[in-house]
PDB file of C-alpha atoms in Angstrom:
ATOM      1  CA  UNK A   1       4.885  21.085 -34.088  1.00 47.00           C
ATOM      2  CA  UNK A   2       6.642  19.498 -31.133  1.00 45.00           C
ATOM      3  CA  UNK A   3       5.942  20.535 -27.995  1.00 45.00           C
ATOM      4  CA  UNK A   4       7.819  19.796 -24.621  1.00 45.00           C
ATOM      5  CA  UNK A   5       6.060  18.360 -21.229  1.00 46.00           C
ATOM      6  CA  UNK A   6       7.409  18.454 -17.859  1.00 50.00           C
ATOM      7  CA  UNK A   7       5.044  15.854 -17.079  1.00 51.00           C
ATOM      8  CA  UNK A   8       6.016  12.332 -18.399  1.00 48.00           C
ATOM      9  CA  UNK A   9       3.244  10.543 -20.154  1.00 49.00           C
ATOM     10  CA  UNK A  10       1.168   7.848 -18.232  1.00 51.00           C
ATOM     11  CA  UNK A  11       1.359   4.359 -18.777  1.00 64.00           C
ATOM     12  CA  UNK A  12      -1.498   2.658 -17.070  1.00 83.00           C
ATOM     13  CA  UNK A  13      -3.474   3.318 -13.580  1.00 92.00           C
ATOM     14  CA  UNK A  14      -4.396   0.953 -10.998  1.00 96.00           C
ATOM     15  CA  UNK A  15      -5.975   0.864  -7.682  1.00 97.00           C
ATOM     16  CA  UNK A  16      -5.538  -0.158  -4.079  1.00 97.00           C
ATOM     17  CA  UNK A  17      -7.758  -0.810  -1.240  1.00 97.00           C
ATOM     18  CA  UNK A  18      -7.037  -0.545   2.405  1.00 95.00           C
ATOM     19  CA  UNK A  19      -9.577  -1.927   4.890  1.00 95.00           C
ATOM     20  CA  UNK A  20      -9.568  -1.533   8.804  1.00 92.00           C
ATOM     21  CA  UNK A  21     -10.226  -5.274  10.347  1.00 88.00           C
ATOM     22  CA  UNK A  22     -12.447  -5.455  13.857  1.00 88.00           C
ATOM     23  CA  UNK A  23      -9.365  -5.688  15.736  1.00 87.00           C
ATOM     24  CA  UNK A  24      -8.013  -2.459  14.787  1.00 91.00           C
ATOM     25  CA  UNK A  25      -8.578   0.590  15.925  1.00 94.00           C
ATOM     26  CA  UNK A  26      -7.173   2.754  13.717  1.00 95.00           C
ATOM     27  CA  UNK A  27      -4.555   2.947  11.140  1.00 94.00           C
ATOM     28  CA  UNK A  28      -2.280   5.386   9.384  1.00 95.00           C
ATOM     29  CA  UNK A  29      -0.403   3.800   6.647  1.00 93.00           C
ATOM     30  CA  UNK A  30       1.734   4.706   3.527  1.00 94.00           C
ATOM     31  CA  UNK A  31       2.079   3.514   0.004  1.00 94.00           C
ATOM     32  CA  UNK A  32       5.161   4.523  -2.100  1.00 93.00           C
ATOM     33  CA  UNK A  33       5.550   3.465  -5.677  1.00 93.00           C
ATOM     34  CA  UNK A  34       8.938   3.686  -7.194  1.00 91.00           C
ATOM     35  CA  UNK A  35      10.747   5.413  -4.567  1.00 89.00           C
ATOM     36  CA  UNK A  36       7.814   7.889  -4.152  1.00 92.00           C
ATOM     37  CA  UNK A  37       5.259   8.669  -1.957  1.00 93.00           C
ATOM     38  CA  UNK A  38       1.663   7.488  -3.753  1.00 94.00           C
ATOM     39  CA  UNK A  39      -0.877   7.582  -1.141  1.00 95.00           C
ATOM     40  CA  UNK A  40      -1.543   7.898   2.592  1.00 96.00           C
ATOM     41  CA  UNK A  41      -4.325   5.472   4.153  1.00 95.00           C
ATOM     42  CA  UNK A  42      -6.114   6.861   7.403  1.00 97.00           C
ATOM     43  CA  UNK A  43      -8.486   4.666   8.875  1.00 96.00           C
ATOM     44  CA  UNK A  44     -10.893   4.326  12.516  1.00 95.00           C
ATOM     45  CA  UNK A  45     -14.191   3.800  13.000  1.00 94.00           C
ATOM     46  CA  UNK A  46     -15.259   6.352  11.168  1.00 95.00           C
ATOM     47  CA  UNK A  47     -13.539   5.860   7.668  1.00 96.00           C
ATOM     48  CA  UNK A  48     -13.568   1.768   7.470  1.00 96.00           C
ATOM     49  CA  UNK A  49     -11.704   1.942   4.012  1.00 96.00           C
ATOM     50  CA  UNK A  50     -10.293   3.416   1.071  1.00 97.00           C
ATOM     51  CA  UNK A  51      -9.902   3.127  -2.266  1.00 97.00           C
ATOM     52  CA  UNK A  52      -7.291   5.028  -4.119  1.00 97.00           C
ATOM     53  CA  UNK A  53      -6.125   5.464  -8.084  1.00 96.00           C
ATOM     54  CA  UNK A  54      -2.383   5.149  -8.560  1.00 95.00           C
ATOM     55  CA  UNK A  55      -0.699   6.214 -11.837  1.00 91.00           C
ATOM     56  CA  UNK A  56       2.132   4.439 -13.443  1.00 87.00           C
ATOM     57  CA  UNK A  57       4.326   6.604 -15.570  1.00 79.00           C
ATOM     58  CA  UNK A  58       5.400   4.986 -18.953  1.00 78.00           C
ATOM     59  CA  UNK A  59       8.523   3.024 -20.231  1.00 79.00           C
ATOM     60  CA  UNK A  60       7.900   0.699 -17.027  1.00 84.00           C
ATOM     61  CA  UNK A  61       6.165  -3.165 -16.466  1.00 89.00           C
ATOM     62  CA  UNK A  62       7.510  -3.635 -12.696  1.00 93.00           C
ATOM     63  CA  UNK A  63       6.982  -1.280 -10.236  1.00 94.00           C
ATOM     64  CA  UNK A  64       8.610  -1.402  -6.419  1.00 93.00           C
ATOM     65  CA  UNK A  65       6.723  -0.608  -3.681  1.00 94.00           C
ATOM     66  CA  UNK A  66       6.404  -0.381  -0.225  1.00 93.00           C
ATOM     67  CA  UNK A  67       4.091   0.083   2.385  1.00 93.00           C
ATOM     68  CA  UNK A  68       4.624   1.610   5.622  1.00 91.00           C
ATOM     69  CA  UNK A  69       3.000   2.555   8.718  1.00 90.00           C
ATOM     70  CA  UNK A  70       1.234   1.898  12.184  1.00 92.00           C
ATOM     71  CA  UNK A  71      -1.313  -0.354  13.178  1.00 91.00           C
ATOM     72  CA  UNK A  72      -3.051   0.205  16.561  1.00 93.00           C
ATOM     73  CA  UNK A  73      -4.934  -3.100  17.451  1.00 91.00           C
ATOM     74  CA  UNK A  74      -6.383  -3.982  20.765  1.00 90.00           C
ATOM     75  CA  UNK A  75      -5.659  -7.872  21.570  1.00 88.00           C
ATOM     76  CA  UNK A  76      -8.295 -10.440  22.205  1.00 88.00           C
ATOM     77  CA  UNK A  77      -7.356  -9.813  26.074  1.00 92.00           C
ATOM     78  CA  UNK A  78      -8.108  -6.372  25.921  1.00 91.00           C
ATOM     79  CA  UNK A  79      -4.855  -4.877  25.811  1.00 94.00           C
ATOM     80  CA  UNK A  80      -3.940  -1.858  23.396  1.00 95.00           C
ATOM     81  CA  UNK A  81      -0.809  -2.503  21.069  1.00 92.00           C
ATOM     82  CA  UNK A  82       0.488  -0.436  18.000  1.00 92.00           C
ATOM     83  CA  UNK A  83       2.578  -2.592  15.334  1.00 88.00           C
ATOM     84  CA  UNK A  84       4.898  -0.438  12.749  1.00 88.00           C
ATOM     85  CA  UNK A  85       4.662  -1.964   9.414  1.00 86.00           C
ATOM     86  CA  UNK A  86       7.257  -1.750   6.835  1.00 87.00           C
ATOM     87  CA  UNK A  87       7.174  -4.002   3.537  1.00 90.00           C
ATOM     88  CA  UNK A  88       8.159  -3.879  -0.019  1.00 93.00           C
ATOM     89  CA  UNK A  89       6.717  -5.771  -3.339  1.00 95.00           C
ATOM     90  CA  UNK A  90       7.182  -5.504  -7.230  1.00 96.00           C
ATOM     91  CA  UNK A  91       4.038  -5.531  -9.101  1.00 96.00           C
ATOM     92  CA  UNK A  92       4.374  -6.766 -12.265  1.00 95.00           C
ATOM     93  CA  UNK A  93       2.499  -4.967 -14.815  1.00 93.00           C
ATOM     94  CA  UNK A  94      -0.337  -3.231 -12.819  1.00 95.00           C
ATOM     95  CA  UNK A  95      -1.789  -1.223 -15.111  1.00 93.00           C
ATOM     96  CA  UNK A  96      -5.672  -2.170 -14.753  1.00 94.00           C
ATOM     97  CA  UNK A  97      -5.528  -4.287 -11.678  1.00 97.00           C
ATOM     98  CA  UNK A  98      -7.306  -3.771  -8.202  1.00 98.00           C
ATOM     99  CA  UNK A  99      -4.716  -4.784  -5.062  1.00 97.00           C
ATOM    100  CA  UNK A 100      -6.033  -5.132  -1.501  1.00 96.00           C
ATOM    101  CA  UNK A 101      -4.011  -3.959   1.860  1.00 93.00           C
ATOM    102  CA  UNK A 102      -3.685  -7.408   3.630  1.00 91.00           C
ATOM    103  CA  UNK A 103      -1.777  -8.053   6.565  1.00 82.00           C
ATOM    104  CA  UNK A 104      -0.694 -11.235   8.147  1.00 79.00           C
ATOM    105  CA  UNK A 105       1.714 -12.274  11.329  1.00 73.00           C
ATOM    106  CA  UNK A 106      -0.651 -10.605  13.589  1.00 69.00           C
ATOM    107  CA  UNK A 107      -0.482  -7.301  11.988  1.00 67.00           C
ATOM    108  CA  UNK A 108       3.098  -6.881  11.737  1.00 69.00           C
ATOM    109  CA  UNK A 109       3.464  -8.260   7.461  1.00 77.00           C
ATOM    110  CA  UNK A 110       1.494  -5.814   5.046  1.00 86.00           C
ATOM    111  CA  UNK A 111       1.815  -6.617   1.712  1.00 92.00           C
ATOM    112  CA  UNK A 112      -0.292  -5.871  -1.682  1.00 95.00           C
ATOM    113  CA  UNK A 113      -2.214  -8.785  -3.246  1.00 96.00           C
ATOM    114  CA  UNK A 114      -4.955  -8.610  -6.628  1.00 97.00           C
ATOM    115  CA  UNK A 115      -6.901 -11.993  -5.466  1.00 95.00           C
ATOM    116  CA  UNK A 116      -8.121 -12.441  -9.057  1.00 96.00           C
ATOM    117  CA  UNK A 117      -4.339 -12.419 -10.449  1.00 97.00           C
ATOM    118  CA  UNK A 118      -1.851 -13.396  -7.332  1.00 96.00           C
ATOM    119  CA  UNK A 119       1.053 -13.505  -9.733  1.00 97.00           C
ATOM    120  CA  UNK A 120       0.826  -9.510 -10.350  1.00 97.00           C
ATOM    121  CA  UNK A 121       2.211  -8.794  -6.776  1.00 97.00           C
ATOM    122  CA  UNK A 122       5.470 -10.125  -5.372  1.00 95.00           C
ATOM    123  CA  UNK A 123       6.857 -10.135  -1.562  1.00 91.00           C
ATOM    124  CA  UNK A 124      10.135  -8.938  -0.735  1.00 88.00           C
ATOM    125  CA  UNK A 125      11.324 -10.390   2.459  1.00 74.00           C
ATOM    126  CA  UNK A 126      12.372  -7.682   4.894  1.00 67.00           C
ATOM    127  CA  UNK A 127      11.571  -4.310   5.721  1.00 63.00           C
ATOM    128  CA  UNK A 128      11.089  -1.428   3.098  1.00 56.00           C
ATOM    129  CA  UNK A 129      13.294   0.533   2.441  1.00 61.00           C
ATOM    130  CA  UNK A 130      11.438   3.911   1.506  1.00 60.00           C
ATOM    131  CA  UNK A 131       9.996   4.271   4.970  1.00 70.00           C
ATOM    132  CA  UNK A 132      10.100   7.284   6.604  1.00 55.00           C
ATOM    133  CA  UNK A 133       8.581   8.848   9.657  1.00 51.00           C
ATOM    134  CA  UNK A 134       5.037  10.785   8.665  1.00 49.00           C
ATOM    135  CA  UNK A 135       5.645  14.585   9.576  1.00 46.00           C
ATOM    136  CA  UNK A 136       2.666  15.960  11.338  1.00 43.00           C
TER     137      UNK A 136
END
């Protein structure tokens, strides 16, 4: 017997890691896979980093995303600035990989790289495109 799912079937997991530098302060970030919203990153003092599992539904090798959010830093001169971030990728065939959160141009690039396999993540110049403002 057949049976229907609303669910579709998985391909393949993978997972990402955001860590807070010594010049941030805090930071609230997105991650949205596909269009949709995958995870939310909230990091200070108290929560240094996070790991999170991200499912890959079937039928699909390369996956778009984008990461968005703010960065507060405080400046080697003491001052107190907060950076939006807004980037977009493709990973190409995920499924079993482990990315890390990196950002570069003084906080203001964020982009998705596995440092054992740099050819599974690809930059897309610009800002993403699936940003939108958090609702508190």
């Amino acid at each position: 017997m057949l049976t229907w799912s609303a669910h579709p079937a998985l391909a393949g997991e993978f997972t990402v890691t955001d860590e807070k530098s010594d010049m941030e302060i805090s930071e609230v970030s997105r991650i949205y896979m596909d269009g949709k919203l995958a995870s939310v990153f909230k990091l200070d003092d108290a929560t240094r980093h996070k790991t999170v599992r991200i499912v890959t539904p079937q039928g699909r090798l390369d996956h778009i995303y984008t990461l968005c959010g703010e960065i507060t830093i405080r400046t080697t001169d003491g001052r107190v600035e907060t950076h939006e971030v807004s980037s977009s990728g493709i990973l190409h065939n995920p499924d079993g990989h482990h990315f890390d959160a990196l950002g570069s141009d003084g906080f203001k690039d964020f982009f998705l790289l596995d440092q054992q396999a740099p050819e599974a993540s690809e930059r897309i110049p610009g800002r993403g495109e699936s940003c939108s403002a958090p609702i508190s």
